[in-house]
Short mmCIF file of C-alpha atoms in Angstrom, two decimals:
data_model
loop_
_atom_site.label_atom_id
_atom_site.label_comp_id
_atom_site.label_asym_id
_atom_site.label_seq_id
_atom_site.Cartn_x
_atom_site.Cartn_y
_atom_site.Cartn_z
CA UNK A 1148 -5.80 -5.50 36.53
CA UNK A 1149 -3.49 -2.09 36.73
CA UNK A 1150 -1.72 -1.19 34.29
CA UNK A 1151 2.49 -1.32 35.04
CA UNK A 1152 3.50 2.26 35.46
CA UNK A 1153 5.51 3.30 32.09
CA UNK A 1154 9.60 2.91 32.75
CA UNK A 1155 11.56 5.78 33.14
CA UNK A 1156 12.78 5.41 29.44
CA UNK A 1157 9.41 5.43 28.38
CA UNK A 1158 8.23 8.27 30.15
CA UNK A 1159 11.24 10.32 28.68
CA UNK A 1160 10.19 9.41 25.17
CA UNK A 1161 6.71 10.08 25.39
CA UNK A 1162 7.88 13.55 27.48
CA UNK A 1163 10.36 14.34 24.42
CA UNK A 1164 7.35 13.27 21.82
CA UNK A 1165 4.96 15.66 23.53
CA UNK A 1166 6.83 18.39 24.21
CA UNK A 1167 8.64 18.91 20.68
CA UNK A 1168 5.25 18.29 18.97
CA UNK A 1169 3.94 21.18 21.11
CA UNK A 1170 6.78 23.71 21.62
CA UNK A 1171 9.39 22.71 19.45
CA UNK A 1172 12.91 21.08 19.35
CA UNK A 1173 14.69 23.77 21.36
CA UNK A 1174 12.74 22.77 23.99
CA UNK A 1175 15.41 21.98 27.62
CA UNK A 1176 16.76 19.05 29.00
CA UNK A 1177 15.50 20.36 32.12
CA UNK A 1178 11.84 20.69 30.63
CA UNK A 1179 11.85 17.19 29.55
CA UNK A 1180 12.94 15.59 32.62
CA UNK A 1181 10.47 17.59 34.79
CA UNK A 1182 7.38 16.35 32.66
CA UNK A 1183 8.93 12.89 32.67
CA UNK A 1184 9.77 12.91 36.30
CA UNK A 1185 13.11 11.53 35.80
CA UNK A 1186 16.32 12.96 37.24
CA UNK A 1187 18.91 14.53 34.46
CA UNK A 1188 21.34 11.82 35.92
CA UNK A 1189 18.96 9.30 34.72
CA UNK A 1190 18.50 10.48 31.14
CA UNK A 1191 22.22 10.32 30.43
CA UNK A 1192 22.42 7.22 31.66
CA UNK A 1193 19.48 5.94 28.63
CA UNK A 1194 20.36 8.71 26.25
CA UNK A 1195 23.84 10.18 25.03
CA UNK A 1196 22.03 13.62 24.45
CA UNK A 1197 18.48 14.99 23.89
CA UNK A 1198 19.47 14.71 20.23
CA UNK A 1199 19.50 10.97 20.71
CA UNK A 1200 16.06 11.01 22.81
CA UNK A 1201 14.64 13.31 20.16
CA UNK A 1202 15.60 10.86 17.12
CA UNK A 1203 14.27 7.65 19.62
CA UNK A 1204 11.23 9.10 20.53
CA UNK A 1205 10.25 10.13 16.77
CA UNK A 1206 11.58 6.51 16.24
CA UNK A 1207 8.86 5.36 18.53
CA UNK A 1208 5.97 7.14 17.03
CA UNK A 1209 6.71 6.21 13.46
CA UNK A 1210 4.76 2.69 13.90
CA UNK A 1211 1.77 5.12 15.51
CA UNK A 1212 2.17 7.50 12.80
CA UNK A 1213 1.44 4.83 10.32
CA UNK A 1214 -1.56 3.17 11.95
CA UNK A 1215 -3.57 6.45 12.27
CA UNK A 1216 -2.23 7.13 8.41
CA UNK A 1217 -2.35 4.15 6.36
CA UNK A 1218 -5.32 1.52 5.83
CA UNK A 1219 -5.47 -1.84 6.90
CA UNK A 1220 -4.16 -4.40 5.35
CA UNK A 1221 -6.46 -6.42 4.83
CA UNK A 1222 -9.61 -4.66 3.83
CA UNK A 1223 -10.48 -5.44 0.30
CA UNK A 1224 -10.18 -2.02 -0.75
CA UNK A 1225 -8.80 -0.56 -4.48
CA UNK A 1226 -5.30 1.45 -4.45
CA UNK A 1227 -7.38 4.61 -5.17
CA UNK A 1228 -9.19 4.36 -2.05
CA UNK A 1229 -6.24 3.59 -0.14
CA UNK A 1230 -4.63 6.44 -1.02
CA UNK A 1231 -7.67 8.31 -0.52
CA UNK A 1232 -7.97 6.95 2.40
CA UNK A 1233 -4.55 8.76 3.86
CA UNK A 1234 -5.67 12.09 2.95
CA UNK A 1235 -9.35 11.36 4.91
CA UNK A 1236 -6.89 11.13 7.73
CA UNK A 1237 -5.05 13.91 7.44
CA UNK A 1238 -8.31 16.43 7.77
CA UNK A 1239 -9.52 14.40 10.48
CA UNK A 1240 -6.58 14.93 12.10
CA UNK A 1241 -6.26 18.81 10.78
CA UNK A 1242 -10.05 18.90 12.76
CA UNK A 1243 -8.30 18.07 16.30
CA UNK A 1244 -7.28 21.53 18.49
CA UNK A 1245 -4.03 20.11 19.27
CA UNK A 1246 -3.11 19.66 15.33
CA UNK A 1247 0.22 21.26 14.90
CA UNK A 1248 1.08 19.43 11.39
CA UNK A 1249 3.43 16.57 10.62
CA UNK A 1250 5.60 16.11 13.45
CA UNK A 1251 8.08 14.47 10.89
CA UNK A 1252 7.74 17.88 8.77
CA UNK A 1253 7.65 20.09 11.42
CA UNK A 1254 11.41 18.75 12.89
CA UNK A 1255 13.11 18.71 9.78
CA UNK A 1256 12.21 22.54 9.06
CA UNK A 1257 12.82 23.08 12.94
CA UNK A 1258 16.64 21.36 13.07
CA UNK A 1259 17.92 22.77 9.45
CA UNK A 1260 20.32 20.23 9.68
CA UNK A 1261 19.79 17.30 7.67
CA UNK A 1262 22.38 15.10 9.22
CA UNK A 1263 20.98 15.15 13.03
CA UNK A 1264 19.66 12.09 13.91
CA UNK A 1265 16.32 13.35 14.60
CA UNK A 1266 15.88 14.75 11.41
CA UNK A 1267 17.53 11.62 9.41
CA UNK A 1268 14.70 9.65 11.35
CA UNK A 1269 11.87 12.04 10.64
CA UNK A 1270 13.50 11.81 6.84
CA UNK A 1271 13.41 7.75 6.87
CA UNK A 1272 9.69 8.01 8.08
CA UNK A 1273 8.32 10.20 5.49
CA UNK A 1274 10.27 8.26 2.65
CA UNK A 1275 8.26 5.32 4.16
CA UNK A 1276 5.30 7.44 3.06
CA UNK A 1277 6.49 8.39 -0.35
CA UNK A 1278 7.01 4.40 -0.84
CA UNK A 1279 3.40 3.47 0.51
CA UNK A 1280 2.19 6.01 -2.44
CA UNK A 1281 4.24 4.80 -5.12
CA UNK A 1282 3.41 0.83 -4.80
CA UNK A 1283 -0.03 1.96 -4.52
CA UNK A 1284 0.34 4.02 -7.56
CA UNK A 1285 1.67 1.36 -9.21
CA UNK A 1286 -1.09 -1.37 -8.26
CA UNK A 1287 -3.42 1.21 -9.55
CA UNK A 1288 -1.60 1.43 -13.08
CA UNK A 1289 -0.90 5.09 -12.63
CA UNK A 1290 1.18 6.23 -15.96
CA UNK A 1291 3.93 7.67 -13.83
CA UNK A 1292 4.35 6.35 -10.08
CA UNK A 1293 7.49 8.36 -9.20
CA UNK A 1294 5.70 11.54 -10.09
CA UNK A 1295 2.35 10.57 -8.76
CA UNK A 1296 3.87 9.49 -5.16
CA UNK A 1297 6.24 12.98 -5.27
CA UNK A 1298 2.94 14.39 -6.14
CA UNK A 1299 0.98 13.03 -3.67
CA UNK A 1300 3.65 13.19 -0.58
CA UNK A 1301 4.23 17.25 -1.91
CA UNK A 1302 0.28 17.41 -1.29
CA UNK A 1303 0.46 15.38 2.15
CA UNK A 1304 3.10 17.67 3.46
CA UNK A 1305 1.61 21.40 2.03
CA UNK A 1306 -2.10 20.29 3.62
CA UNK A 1307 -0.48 19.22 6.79
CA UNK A 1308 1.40 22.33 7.11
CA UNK A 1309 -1.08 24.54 6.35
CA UNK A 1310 -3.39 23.24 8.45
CA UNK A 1311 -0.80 22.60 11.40
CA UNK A 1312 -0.39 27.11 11.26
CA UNK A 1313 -4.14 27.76 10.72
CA UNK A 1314 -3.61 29.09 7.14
CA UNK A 1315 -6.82 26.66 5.92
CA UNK A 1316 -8.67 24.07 7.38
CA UNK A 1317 -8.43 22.21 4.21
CA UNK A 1318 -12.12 21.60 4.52
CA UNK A 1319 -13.08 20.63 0.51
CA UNK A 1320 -9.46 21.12 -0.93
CA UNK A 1321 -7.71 17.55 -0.60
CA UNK A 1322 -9.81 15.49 -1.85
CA UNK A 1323 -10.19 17.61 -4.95
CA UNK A 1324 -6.71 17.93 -5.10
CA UNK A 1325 -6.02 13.97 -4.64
CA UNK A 1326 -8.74 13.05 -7.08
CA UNK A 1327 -7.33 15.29 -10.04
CA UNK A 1328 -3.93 14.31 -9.70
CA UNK A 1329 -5.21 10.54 -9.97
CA UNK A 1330 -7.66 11.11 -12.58
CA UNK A 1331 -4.98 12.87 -14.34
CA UNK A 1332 -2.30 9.53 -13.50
CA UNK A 1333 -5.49 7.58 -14.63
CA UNK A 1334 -5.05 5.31 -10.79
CA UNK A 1335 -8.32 3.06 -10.75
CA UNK B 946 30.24 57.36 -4.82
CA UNK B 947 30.65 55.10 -1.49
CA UNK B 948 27.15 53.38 -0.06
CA UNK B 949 26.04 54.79 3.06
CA UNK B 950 26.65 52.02 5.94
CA UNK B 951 23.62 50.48 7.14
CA UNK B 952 21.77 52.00 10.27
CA UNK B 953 22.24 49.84 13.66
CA UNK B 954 18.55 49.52 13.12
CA UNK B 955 18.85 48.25 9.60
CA UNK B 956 21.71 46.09 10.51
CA UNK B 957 19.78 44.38 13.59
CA UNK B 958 16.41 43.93 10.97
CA UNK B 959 19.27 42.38 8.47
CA UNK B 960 21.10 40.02 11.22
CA UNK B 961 17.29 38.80 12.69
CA UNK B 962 16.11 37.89 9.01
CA UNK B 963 19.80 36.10 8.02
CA UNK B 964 20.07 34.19 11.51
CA UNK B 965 16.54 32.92 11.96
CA UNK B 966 16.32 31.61 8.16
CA UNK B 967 19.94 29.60 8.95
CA UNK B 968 19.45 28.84 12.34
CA UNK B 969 15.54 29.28 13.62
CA UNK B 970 13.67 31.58 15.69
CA UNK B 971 15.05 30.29 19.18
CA UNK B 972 17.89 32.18 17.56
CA UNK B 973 19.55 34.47 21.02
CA UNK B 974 19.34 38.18 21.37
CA UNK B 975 23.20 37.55 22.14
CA UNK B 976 24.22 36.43 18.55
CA UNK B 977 21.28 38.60 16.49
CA UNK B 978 23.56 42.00 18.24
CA UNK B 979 27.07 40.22 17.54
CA UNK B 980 26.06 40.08 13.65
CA UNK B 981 24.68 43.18 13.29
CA UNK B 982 27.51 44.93 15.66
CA UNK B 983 25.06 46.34 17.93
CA UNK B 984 24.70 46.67 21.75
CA UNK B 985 21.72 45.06 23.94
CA UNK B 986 21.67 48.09 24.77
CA UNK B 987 21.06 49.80 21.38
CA UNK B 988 18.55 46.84 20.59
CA UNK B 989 16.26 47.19 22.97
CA UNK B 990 16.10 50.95 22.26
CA UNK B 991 15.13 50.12 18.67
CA UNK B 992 12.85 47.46 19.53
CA UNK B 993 11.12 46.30 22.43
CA UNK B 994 11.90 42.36 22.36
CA UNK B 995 13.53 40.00 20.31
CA UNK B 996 9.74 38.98 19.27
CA UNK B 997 9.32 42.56 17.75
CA UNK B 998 12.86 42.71 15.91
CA UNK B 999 11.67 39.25 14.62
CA UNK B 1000 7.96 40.68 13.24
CA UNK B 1001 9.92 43.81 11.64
CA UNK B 1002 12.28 41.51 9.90
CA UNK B 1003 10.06 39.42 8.56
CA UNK B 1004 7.90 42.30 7.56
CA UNK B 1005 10.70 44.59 5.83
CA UNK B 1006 11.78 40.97 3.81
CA UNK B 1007 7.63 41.23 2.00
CA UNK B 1008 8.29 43.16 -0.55
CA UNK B 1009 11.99 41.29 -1.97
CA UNK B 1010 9.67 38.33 -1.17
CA UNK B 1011 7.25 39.13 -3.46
CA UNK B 1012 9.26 40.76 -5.95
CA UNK B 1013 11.43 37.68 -6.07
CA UNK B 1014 8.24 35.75 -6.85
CA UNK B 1015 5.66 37.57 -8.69
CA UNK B 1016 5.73 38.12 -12.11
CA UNK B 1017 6.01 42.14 -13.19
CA UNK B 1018 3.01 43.97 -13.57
CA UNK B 1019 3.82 45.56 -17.18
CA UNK B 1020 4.27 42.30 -18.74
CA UNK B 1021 1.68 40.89 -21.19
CA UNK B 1022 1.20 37.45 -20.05
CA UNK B 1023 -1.74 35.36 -19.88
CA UNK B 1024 -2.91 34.45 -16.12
CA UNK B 1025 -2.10 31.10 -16.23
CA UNK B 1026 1.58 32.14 -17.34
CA UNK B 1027 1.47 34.72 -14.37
CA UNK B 1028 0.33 31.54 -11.76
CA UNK B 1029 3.40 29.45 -13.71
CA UNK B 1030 6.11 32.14 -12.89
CA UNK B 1031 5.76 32.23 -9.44
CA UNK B 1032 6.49 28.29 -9.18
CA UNK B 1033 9.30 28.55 -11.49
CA UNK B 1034 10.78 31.06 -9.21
CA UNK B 1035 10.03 28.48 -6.56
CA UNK B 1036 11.74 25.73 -8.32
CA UNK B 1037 14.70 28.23 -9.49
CA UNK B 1038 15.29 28.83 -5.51
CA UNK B 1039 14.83 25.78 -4.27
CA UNK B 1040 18.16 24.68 -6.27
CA UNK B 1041 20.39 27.24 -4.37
CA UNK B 1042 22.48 25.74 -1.69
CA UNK B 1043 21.00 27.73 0.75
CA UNK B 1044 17.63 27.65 0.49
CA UNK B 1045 15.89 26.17 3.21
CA UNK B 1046 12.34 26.28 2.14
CA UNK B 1047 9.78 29.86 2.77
CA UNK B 1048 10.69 31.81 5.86
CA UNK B 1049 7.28 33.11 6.40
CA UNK B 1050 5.68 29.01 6.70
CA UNK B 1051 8.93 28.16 8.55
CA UNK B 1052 8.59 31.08 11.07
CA UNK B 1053 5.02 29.95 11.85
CA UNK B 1054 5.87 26.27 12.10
CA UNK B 1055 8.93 26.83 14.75
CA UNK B 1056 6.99 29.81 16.57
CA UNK B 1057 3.40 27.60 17.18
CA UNK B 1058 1.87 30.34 18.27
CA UNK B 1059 -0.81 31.92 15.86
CA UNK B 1060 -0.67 35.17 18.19
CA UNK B 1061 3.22 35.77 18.31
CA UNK B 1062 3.38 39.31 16.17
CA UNK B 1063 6.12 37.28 13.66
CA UNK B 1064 3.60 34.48 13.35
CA UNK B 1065 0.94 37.45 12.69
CA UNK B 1066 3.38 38.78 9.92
CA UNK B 1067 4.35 35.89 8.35
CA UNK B 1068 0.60 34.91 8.11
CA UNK B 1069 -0.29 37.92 6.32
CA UNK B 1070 2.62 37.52 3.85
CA UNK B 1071 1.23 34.06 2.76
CA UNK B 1072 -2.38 35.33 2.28
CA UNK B 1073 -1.32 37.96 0.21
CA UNK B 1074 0.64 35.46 -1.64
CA UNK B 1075 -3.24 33.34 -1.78
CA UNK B 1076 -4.44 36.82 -3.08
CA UNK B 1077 -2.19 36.89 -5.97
CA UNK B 1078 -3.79 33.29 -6.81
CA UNK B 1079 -7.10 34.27 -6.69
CA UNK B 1080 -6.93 37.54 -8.77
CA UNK B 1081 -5.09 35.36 -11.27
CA UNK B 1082 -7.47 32.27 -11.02
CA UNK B 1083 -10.37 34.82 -11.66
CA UNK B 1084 -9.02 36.97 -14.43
CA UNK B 1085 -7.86 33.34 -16.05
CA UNK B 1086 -11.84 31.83 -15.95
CA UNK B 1087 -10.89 29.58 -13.64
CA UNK B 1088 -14.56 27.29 -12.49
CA UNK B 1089 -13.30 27.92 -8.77
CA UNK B 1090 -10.81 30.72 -8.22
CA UNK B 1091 -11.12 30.24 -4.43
CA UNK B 1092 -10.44 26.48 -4.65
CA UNK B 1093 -7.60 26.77 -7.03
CA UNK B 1094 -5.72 29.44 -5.15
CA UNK B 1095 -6.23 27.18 -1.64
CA UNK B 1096 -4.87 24.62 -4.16
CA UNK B 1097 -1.77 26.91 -5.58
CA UNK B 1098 -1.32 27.72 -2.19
CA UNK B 1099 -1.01 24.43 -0.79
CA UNK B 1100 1.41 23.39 -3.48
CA UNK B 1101 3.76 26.60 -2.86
CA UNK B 1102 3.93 25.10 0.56
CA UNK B 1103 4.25 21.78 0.14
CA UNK B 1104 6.95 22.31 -2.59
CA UNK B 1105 8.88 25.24 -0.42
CA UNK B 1106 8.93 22.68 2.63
CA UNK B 1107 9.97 19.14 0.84
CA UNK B 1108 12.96 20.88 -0.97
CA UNK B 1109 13.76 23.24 2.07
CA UNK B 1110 14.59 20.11 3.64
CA UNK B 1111 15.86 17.89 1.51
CA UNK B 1112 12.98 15.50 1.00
CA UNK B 1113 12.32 16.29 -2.69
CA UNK B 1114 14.45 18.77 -5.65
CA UNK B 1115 10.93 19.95 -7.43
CA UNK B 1116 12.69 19.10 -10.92
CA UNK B 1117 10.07 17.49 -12.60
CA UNK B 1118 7.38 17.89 -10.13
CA UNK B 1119 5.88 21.69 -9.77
CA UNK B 1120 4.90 22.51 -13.18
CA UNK B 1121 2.99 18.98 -14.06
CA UNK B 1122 0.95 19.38 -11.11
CA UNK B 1123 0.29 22.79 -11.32
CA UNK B 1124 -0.70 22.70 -15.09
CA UNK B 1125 -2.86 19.65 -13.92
CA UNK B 1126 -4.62 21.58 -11.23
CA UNK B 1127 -5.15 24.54 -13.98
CA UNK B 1128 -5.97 22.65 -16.36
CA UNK B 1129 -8.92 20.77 -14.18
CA UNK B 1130 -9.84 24.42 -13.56
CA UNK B 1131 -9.85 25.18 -16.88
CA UNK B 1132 -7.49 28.11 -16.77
CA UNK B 1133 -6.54 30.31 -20.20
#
């Protein structure tokens, strides 16, 4: 069995996902069309603008971004570990020689314009972060969820960045980090 | 007594560091000469690309940045006091209307290129700024000076980035977890 051949649409927003993650937002319409091998004409006929395929395609990853993020489910596992459990993620990820950061980060500071729709996505995803951390901050009986899950998503975003410009390969400083901060919240 | 006008040169360095904090680094050679009332011409006498009048910008801004986060040197305050200034300057800045989180991380996030000579800059900046933490963690007994300025470091990022675009306001965050992180390292 072959697999069907990815729609044009698709191709554009995994073209607009690639390219931004590896050059940046102020990357061309022309640019994005060539590596998705659809016509200009074509785009604007799925997309108003390459604002609006730039806030779809980050739309599109945020399920992705998730999966490769947060645990399962359904593994029996204590809110300590799952939160642990992002962070393991994060320096995997950090390891990989096409790490450039958070993607969700890295738009925001790119746009500097909090009411695009790309960045009002990338906002929406990362609060969906924040939340993960405080319910599991709260199962774990942390004395102060808010601050732990600011905490924690403050940590998420500085370890991501840093690694994502080669300032530190945060090899042996999240975990640390993590476990005093939920030592200090007293999370089980 | 009248203040001598700014150079062409001065007013180019001036324009690059104003524009690229507001607007990013794909900033055009076109708008940098508008604001500083300068020719192409002229530019490209004083510099021999747009990447260059970006590096010298960012390099002429070290010193105001530092000076507009390190404590003085005369002062008689404990390390841990001296580590504690630096994010209350952070937090103090962070609550202007135009702050938009630390040039020299955005810079290296928008350029993603570890080689561009602003990215080189920029890089430097920060690990002098990782330097300051470590003399401090030291002098202070902390158990790990070079995991506790990674860790300082990291949270300068992380905090500069959430409030630079609007995911967090630091009030109530910084100083908790950076008294938590020195007091794990058992900082005077």
């Amino acid at each position: 069995m072959t697999k069907a051949k990815p729609s044009p649409q698709e191709r554009l927003l995994e073209a607009a996902a690639m390219l931004t993650y590896r050059d940046g937002v102020s990357i061309g319409v022309e640019a994005l069309c060539k590596q998705a091998g659809v016509s200009k004409r074509s785009m604007y006929q799925f997309f108003q603008s390459k604002d609006e395929l730039l806030a779809a395609s980050l739309e599109r990853r945020a399920s992705a971004f998730g999966a490769r993020l947060l645990p399962a489910a359904d593994v029996d596992r204590s809110p300590r570990e799952r939160i642990l459990h992002v962070f393991e993620q994060v320096e995997s990820q950090a390891g990989t020689p096409e790490f450039r950061g958070c993607r969700y980060l890295a738009v925001q500071i790119e746009l500097k314009d909090e009411g695009h729709p790309a960045s009002r996505v990338a906002h929406r995803v990362k609060e969906a972060l924040t939340a993960f951390f405080r319910a599991e901050a709260e199962q774990g009986g942390a004395s102060d969820p808010d601050l732990l899950a600011r905490q924690l998503s403050l940590i998420f975003d500085g370890a991501s960045a840093r690694a994502g410009v080669g300032a530190d390969n945060l090899a042996g400083l999240i975990a640390p980090t993590v476990i005093t901060l939920l030592d200090r919240a007293g999370v089980r």
